Coordinates of C-alpha atoms in Angstrom, one line a residue:
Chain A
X1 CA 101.2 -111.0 -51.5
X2 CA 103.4 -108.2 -49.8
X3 CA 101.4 -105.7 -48.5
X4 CA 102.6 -101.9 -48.4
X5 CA 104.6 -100.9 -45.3
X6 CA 102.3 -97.5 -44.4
X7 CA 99.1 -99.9 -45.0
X8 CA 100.8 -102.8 -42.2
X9 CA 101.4 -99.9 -40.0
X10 CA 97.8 -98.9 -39.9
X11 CA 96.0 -101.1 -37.6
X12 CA 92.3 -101.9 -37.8
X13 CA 89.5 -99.7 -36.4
X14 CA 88.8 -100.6 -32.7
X15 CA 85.4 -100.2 -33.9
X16 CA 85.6 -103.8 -36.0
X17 CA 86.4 -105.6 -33.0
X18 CA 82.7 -104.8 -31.7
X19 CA 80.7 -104.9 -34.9
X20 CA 82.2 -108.4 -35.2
X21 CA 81.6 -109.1 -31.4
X22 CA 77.4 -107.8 -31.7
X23 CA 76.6 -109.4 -35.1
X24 CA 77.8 -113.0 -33.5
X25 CA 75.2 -112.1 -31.0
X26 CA 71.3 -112.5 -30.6
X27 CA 68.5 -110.3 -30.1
X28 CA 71.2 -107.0 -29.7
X29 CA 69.4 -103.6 -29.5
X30 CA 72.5 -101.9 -31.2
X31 CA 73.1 -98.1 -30.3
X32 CA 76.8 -98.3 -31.9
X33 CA 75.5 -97.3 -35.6
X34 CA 77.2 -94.3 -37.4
X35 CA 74.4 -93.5 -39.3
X36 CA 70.9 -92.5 -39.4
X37 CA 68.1 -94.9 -39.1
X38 CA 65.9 -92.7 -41.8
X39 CA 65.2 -93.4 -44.8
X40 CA 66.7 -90.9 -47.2
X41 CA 63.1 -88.5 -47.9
X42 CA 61.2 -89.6 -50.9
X43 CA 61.8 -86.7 -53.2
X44 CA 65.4 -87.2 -53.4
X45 CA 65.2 -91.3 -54.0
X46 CA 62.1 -90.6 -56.5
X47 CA 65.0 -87.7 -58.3
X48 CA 67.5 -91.0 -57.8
X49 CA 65.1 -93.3 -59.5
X50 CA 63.9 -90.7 -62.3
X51 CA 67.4 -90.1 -63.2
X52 CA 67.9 -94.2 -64.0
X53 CA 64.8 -94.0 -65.9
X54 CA 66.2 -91.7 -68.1
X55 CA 69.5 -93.2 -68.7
X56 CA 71.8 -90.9 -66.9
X57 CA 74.2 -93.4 -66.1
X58 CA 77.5 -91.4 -67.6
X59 CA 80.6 -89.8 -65.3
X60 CA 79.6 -85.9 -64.5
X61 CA 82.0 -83.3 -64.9
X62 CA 85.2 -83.9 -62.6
X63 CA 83.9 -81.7 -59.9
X64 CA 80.8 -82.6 -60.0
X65 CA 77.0 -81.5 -61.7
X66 CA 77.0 -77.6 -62.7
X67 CA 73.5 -77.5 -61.4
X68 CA 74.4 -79.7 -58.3
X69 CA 77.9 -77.3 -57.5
X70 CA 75.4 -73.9 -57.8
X71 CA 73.0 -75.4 -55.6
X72 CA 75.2 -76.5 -52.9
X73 CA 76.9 -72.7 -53.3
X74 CA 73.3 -71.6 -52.1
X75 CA 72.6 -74.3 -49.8
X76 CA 75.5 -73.3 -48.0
X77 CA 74.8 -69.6 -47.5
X78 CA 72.3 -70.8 -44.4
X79 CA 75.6 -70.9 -42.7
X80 CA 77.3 -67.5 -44.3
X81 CA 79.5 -69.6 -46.0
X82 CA 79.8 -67.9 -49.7
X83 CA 81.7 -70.0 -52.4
X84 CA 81.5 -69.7 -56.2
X85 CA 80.1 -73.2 -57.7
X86 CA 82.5 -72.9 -60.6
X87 CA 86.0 -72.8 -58.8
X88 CA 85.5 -73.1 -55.1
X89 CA 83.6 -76.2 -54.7
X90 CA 84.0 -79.8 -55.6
X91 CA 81.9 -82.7 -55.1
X92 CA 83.3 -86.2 -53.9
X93 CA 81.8 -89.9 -53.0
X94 CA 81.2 -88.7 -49.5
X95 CA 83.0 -86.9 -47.3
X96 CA 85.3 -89.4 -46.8
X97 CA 87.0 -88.7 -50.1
X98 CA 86.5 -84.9 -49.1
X99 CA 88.9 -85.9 -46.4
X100 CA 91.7 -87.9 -48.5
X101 CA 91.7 -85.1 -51.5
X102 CA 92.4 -82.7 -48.4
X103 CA 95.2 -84.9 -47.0
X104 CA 96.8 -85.9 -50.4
X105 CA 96.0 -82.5 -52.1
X106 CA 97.1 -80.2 -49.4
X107 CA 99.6 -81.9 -47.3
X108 CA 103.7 -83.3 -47.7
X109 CA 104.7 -86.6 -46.4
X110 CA 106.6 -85.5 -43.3
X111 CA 104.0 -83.0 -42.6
X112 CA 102.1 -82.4 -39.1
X113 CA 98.5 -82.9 -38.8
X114 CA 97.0 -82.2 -35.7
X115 CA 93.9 -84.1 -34.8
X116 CA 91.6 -83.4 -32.0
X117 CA 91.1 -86.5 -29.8
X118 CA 88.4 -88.2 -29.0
X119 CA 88.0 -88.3 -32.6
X120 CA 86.2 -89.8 -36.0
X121 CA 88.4 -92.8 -36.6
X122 CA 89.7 -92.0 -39.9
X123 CA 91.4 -88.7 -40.1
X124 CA 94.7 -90.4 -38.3
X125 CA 94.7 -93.1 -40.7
X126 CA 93.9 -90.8 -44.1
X127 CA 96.8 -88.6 -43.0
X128 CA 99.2 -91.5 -42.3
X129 CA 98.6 -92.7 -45.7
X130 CA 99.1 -89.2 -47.1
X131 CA 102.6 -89.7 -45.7
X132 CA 102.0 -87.2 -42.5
X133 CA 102.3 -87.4 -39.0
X134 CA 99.8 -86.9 -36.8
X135 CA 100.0 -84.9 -34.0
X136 CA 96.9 -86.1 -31.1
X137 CA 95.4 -82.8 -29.8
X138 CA 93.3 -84.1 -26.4
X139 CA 90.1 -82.8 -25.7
X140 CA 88.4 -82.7 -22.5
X141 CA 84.8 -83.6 -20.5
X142 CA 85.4 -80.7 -18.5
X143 CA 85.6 -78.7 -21.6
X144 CA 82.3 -79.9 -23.4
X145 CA 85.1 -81.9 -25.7
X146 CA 85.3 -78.6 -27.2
X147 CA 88.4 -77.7 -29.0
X148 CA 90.4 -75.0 -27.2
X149 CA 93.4 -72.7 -28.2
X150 CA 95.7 -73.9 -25.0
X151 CA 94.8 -77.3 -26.0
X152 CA 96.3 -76.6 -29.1
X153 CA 99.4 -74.9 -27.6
X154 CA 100.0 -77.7 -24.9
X155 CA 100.0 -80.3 -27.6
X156 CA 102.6 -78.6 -29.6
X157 CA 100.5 -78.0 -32.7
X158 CA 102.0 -74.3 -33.1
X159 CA 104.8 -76.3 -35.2
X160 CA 102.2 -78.5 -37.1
X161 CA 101.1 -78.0 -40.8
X162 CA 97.2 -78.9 -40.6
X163 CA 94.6 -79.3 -38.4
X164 CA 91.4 -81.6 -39.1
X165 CA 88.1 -81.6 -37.0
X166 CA 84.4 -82.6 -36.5
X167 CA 81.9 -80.2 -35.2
X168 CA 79.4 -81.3 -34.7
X169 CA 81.5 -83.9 -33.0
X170 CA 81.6 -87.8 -33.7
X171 CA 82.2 -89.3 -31.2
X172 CA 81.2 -87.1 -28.6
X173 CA 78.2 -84.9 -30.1
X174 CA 79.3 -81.6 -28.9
X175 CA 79.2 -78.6 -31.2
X176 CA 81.6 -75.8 -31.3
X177 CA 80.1 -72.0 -31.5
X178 CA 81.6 -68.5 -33.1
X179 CA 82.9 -67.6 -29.5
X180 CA 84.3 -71.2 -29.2
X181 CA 85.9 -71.1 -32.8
X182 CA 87.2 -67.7 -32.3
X183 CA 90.3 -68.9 -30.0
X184 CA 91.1 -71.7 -32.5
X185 CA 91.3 -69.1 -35.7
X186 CA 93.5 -66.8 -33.8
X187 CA 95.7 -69.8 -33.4
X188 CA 95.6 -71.5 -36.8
X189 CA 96.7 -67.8 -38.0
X190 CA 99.2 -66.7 -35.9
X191 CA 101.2 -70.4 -36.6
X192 CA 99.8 -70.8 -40.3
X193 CA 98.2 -73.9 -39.9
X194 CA 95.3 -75.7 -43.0
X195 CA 92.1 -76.2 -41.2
X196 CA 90.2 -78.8 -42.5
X197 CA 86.7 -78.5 -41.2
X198 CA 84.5 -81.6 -41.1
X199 CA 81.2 -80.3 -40.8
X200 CA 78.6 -83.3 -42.0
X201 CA 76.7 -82.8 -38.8
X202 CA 76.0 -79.3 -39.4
X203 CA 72.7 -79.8 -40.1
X204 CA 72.0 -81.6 -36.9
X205 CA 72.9 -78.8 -33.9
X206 CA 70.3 -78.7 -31.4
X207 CA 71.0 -75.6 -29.2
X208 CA 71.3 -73.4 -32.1
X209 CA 72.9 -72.8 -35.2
X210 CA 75.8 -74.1 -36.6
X211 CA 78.7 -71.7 -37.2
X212 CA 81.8 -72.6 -39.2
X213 CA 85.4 -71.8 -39.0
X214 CA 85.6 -70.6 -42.0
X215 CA 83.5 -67.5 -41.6
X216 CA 86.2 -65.9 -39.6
X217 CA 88.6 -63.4 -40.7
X218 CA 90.8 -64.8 -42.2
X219 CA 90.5 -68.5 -42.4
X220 CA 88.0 -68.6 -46.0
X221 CA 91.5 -68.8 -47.2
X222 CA 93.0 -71.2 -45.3
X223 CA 90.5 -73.4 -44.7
X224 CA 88.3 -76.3 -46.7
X225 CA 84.9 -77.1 -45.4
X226 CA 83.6 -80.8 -45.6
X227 CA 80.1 -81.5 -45.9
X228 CA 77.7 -84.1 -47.4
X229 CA 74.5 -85.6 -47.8
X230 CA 75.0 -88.5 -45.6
X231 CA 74.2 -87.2 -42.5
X232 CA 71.4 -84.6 -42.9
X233 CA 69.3 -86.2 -45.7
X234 CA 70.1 -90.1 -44.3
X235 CA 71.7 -91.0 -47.4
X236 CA 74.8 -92.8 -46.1
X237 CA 75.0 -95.1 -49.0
X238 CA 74.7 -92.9 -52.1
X239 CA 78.0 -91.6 -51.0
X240 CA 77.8 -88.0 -51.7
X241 CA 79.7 -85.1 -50.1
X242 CA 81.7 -81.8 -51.2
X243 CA 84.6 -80.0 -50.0
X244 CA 84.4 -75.7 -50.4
X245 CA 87.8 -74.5 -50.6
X246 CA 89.6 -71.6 -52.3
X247 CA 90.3 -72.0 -56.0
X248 CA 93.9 -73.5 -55.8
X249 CA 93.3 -76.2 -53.1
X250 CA 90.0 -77.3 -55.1
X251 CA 91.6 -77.4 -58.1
X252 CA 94.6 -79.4 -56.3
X253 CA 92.0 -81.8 -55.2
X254 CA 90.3 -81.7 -58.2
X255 CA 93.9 -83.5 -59.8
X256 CA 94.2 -86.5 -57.2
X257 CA 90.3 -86.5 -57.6
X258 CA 90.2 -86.9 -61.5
X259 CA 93.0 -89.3 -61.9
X260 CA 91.3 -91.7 -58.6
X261 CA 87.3 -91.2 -58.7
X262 CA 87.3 -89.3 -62.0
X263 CA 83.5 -87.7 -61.1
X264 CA 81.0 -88.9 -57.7
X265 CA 77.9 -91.3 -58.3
X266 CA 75.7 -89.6 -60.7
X267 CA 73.0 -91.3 -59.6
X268 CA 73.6 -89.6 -56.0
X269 CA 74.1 -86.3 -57.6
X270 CA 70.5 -86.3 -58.9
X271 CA 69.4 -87.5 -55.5
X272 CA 71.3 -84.9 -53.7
X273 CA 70.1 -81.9 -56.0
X274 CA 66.5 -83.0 -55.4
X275 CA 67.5 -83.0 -51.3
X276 CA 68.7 -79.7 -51.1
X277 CA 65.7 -78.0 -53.5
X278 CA 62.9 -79.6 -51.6
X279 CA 64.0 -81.5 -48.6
X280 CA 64.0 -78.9 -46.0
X281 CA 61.4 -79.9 -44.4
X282 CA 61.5 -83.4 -44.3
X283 CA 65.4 -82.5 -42.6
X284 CA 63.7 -80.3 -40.1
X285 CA 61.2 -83.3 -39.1
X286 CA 64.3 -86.0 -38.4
X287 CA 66.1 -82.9 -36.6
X288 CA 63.4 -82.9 -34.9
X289 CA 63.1 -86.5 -33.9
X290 CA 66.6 -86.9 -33.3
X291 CA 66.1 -83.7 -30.8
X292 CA 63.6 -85.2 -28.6
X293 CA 65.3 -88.8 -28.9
X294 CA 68.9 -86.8 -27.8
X295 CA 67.0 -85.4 -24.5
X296 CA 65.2 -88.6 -23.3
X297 CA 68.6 -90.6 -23.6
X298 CA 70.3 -87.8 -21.7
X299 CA 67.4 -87.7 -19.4
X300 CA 67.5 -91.9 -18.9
X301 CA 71.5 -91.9 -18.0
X302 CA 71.2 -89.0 -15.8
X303 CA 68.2 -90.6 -13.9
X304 CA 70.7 -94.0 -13.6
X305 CA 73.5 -91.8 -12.6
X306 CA 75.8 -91.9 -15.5
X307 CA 77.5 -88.7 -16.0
X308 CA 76.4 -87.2 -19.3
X309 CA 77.8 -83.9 -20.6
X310 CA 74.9 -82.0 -23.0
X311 CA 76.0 -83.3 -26.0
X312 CA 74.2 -80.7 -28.6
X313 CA 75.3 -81.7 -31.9
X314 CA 75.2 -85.2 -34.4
X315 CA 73.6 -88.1 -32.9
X316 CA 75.5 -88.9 -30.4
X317 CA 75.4 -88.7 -26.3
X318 CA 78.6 -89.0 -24.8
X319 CA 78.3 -90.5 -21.1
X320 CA 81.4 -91.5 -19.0
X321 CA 81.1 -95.5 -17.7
X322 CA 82.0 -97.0 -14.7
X323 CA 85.5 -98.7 -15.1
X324 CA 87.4 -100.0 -18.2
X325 CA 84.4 -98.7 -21.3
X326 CA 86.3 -101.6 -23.5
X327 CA 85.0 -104.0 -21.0
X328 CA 82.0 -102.4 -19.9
X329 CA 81.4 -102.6 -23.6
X330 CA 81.8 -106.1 -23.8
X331 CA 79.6 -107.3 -20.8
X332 CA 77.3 -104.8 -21.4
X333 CA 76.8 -106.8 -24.9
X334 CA 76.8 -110.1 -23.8
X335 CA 75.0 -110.3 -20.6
X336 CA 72.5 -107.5 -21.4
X337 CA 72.5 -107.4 -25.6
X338 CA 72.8 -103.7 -26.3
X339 CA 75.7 -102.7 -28.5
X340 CA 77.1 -99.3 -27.9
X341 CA 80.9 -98.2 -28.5
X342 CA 83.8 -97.9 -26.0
X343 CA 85.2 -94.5 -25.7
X344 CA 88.6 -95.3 -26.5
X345 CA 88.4 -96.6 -29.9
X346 CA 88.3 -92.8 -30.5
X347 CA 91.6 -92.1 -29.4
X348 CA 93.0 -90.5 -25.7
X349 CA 90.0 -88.8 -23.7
X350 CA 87.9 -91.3 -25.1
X351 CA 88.4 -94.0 -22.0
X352 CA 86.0 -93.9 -19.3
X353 CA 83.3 -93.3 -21.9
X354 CA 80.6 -94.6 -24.2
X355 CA 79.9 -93.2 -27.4
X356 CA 75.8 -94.4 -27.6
X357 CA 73.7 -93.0 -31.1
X358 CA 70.6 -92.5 -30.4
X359 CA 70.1 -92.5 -34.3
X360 CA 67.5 -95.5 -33.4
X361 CA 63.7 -95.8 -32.9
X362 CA 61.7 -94.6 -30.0
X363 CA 61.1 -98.3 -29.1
X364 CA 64.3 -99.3 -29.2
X365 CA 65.9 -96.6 -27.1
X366 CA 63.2 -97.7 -24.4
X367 CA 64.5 -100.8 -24.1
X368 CA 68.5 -100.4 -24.3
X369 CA 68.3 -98.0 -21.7
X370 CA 65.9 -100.0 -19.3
X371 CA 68.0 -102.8 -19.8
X372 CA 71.5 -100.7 -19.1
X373 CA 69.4 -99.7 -16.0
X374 CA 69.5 -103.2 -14.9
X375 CA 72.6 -103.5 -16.1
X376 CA 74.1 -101.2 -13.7
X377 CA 72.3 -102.3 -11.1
Chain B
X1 CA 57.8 -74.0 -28.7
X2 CA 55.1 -73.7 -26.2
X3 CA 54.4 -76.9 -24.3
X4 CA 51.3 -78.4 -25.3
X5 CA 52.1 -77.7 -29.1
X6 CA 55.4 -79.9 -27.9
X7 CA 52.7 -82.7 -26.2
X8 CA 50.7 -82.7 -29.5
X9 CA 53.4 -83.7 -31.7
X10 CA 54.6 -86.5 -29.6
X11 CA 51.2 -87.9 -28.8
X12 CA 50.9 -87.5 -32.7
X13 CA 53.9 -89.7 -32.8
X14 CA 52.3 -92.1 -30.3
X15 CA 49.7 -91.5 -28.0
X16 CA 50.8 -94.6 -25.7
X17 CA 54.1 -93.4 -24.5
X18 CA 53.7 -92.8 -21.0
X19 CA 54.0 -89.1 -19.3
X20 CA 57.0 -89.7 -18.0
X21 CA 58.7 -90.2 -21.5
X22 CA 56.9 -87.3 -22.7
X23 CA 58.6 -85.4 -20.4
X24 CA 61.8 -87.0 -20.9
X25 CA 61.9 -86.2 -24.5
X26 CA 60.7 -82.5 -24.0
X27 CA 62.6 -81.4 -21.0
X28 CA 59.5 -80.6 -18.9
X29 CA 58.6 -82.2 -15.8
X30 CA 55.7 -84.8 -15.3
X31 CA 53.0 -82.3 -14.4
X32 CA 53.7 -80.1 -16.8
X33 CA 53.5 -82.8 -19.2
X34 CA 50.0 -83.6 -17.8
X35 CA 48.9 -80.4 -17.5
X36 CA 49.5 -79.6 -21.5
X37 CA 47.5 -82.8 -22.0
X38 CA 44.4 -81.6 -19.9
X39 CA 44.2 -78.6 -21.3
X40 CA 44.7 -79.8 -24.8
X41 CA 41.6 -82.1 -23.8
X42 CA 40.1 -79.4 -22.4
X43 CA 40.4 -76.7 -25.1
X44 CA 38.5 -79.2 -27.8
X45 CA 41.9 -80.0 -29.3
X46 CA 42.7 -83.6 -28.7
X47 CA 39.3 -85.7 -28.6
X48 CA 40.8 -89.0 -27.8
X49 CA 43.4 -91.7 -28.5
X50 CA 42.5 -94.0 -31.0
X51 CA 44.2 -97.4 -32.6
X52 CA 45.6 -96.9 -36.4
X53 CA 44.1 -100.4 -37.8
X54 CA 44.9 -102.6 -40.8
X55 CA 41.9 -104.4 -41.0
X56 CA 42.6 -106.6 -43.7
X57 CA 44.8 -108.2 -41.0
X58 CA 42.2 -108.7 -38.3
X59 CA 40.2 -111.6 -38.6
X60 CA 37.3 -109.6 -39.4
X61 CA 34.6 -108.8 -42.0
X62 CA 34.4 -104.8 -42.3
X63 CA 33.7 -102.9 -45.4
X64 CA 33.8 -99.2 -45.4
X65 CA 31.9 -96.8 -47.9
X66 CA 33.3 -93.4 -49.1
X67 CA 30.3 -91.7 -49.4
X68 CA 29.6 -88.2 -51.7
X69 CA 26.4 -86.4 -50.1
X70 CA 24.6 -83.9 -52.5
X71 CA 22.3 -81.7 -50.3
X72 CA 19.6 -78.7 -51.0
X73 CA 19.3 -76.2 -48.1
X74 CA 16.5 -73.9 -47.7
X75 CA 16.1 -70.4 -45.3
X76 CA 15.7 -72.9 -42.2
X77 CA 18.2 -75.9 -42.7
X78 CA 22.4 -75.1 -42.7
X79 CA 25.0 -77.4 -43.3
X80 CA 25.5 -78.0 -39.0
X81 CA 21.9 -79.0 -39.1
X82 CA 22.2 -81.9 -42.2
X83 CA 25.2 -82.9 -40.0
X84 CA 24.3 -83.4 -37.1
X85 CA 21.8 -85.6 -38.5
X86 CA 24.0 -87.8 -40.2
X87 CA 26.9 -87.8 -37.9
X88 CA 24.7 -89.4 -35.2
X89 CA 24.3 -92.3 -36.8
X90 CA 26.9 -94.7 -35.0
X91 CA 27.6 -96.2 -38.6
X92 CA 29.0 -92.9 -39.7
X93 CA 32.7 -92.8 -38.9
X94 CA 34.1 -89.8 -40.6
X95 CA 31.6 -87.0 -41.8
X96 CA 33.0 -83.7 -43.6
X97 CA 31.9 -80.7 -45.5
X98 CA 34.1 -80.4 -48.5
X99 CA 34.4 -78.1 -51.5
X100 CA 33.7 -79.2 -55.4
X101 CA 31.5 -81.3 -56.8
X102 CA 29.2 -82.6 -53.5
X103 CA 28.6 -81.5 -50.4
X104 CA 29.3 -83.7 -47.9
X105 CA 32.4 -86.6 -47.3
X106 CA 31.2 -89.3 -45.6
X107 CA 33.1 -92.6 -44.2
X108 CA 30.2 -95.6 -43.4
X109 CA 31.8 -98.5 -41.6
X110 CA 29.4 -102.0 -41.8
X111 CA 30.0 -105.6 -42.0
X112 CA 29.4 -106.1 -45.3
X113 CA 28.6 -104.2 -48.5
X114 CA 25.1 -105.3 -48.7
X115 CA 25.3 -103.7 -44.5
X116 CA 26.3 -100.6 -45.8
X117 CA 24.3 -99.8 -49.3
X118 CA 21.1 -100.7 -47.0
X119 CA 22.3 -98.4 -44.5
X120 CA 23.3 -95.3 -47.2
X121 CA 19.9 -96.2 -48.8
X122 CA 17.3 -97.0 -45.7
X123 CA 19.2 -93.8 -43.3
X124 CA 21.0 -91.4 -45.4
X125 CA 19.4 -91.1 -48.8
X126 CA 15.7 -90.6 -47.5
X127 CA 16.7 -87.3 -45.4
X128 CA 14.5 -84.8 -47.0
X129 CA 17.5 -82.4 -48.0
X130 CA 20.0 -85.0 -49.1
X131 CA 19.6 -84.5 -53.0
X132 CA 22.1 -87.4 -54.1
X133 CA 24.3 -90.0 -52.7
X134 CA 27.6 -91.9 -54.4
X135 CA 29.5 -94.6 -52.4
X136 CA 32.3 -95.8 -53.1
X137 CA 33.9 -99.1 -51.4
X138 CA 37.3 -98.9 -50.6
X139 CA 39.2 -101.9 -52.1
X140 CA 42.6 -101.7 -50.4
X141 CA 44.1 -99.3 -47.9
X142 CA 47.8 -98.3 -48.6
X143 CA 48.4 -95.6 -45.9
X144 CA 46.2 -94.7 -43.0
X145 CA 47.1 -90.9 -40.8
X146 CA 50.5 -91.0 -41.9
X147 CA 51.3 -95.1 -41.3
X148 CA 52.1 -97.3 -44.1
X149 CA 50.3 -100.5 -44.6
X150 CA 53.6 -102.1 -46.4
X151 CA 55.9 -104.5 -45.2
X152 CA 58.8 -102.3 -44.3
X153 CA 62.3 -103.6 -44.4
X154 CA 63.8 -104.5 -41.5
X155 CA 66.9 -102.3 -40.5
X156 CA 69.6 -103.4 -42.4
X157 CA 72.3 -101.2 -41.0
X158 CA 75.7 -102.8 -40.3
X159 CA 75.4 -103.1 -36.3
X160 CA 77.9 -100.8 -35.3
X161 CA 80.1 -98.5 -37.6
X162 CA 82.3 -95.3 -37.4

């Protein structure tokens, strides 16, 4: 069967390559995982459960649960972000779909999108197939990976249409803060450019608080926040996020959304609305674990001599590698068995590193790093 | 968070992890780490490092009593003194004041359930104040200081991913 042109052009994650290349392999201590190693907390899978039990099993409301829309609205206020359930917010099958609807709601083929690079793998792809062009925007080590307004000007992105980004970063865990966001709102203003904020890590911020673009002056109405479950309250696979977003680009996304999901899980939404009433605390512990987990691995590649900025956001440590990372990747696999993933899978200012999740047990971080010790030696 | 409140909570986790990874995972140096712990030790807050045991996996006989203790005090005897008493007794491996309907929680460890009846009934139930006893054997232990007994799946997580 022919298969569509602006599908052939896509080509497959780098990532598959090295999933395919670890699961072939034995006894592999795998620090390459997008996701955490929690268990979503019980309330919200006893809420998934009860909601099965008592036959809700229908499609919601397009957008998404009336209660579960109001209580994201005041989950959300933790960050001063202030967005009225009924036309402002809608609720998707992760944030992934939060991050089509944005691209086939909000931008033209033929369009710019600027991405920040190293990057989460899929925003070049979503807006390819959303007809755009995508316009790389490097980031640099020296910089913390953060996000900078000359950045932005160097890479041309004063002419582009869009701009999408992850703070707290995949793949390089660094976090952005008001001062650090400050430059970047100035810029998406002054050359009129959509911000699409991917903030699923926001929860997970180590130094201090997450802050988001969109509290700036100006930008509520030009930019659409992305958050989820997945991430905070380790519920990858009920595939539950939301997008907050003035009325007329939520309601745009509420079309594509309604004619190609029609509503998200329901069975999530229960779960999700159980998370955010009573989960708090049970968040706070895994923050906490991933916290003292983030500073050991840190402290390990520092004591081998690996060069480690402070990443302070997501799950993820960030450390440049001696030589080639595809191929230090691929040795360190098969002559040591730990799985992490080369930095340029993520796209320019990715090579030379290794993106390593420490979103794995005590136990096993003890061991991948004593064997990438010997490794190196 | 101060350091020995930080110690706590990882030797909570688990008390085997060496110093050094205490450290690690705190930011603190080595000494510091060891310092928190003597004083912690010191302070009557930590009182030692034990094993959290299945023992229906050991191959091992070992029944253990939850025992309800009714007591009558008088102007001489308090609660401390009916406790001490009791909690010498090297069969005794939990004892507890509690609020409600008894007096005093008590956890008797023995070989066998005839071991421990004979030892609520020869020891305990004779001591002058001790007005009524109730054990109750435990049948099946599900959860023990915050570890679950259960299988637990094993991580099923696709091996690497976005």
């Amino acid at each position: 069967m022919k298969v569509a042109d602006r599908v052939e052009r896509t080509p497959p994650s780098g990532i598959r390559k090295f999933f395919e290349l670890a699961e072939a392999a034995d006894d592999v201590i795998s620090l390459g995982v997008g996701e955490p190693d929690f268990s979503a907390p019980w309330a919200a899978r006893a809420a998934a459960i009860d909601a099965l039990e008592r036959g809700q099993t229908s499609y919601t409301a397009n957008r998404g649960r009336a209660d579960l829309r109001e209580g994201i609205a005041e989950h959300v206020t933790q960050y001063d972000l202030d967005y009225d359930p009924e036309s402002e917010i809608i609720v998707t099958a992760g944030a992934s779909e939060a991050v089509d609807l944005s691209m086939r709601a909000l931008v033209d083929p033929g369009d710019t999108v600027a991405v920040p690079q190293p990057s989460y793998i899929s925003y070049a792809p979503t807006a390819k197939f959303a007809g755009a062009e995508v316009l790389p925007v490097p980031t640099r080590a020296e910089n913390g990976f953060k996000l900078t307004d000359d950045a932005l000007a160097a890479a041309g992105a004063a002419d582009a249409d869009a701009l999408i980004y992850c703070y707290p970063n995949n793949p390089t865990g660094a976090v952005m803060d008001e001062a650090d966001l400050r430059p970047v709102a100035n810029f998406a203003r002054e050359h009129d450019l959509t911000v699409f904020a991917d903030e699923i890590y926001a929860a997970l911020t180590y130094g201090g608080d997450h802050d988001s673009i969109a509290t700036l002056p100006g930008m509520g109405e030009r930019t659409v926040v992305i958050g989820g479950f997945s991430k905070a309250f380790a519920m990858t696979g009920l595939r539950l996020g939301y997008a907050l977003a003035p009325p007329e680009a939520v309601e745009a996304m509420n079309r594509v959304h309604q004619y190609t999901m029609l509503s998200a899980p329901t069975t999530a939404q229960f779960a999700g609305l159980e998370a955010i009433r009573s989960c708090d605390d049970a968040v706070e512990e895994m923050r906490e674990a991933y916290d003292r987990r983030r500073r050991y691995v840190l402290s390990r590649f520092r004591e081998m001599g690996l060069d480690c900025f402070e990443a302070e956001g997501a799950f993820y440590v960030f450390p440049e590698c001696p030589g080639d990372d595809e191929q230090f990747a691929e040795n360190l696999l098969t002559e040591e068995g730990v799985a992490v993933v080369p930095g340029s899978v993520f796209g320019e200012g990715g090579e030379g590193h290794l993106r390593v999740s420490y979103a794995t047990g005590m136990d096993d971080l003890r061991e991948a790093t004593a064997r990438i010790e010997r490794f190196l030696d | 968070m101060d350091a020995e409140r930080d110690v706590l909570d990882l030797l909570l986790a688990d008390a085997r992890q060496s110093t050094a990874d205490i450290a690690r995972q705190t930011d603190r140096t080595e000494a510091e780490v060891e310092a928190a712990i003597d004083d912690l030790e010191a302070a009557g807050v930590v009182h030692g490092y034990q094993a959290v045991v299945d023992w229906a996996n050991a191959d091992e006989e070992r029944v253990e009593g939850h025992v309800e203790l009714n007591v009558e005090l008088d102007r001489e005897t308090k609660y401390e003194d009916i406790a001490g008493r009791i909690a010498n007794y090297s069969e005794v491996e939990t004892l507890r004041l509690v609020s409600g309907d008894y007096d005093f929680a008590a956890v008797v460890v023995g070989t066998s359930m005839r071991d421990v009846s004979a030892f609520v009934a020869d020891q305990i139930a004779p001591i002058p104040e001790v007005t009524q006893t109730v054990t109750h054997f435990v049948m099946d232990t599900y959860k023990r200081r915050g570890v679950e007994f259960a299988d637990h799946d094993d991580d099923d997580r696709l091996s690497v991913s976005p």
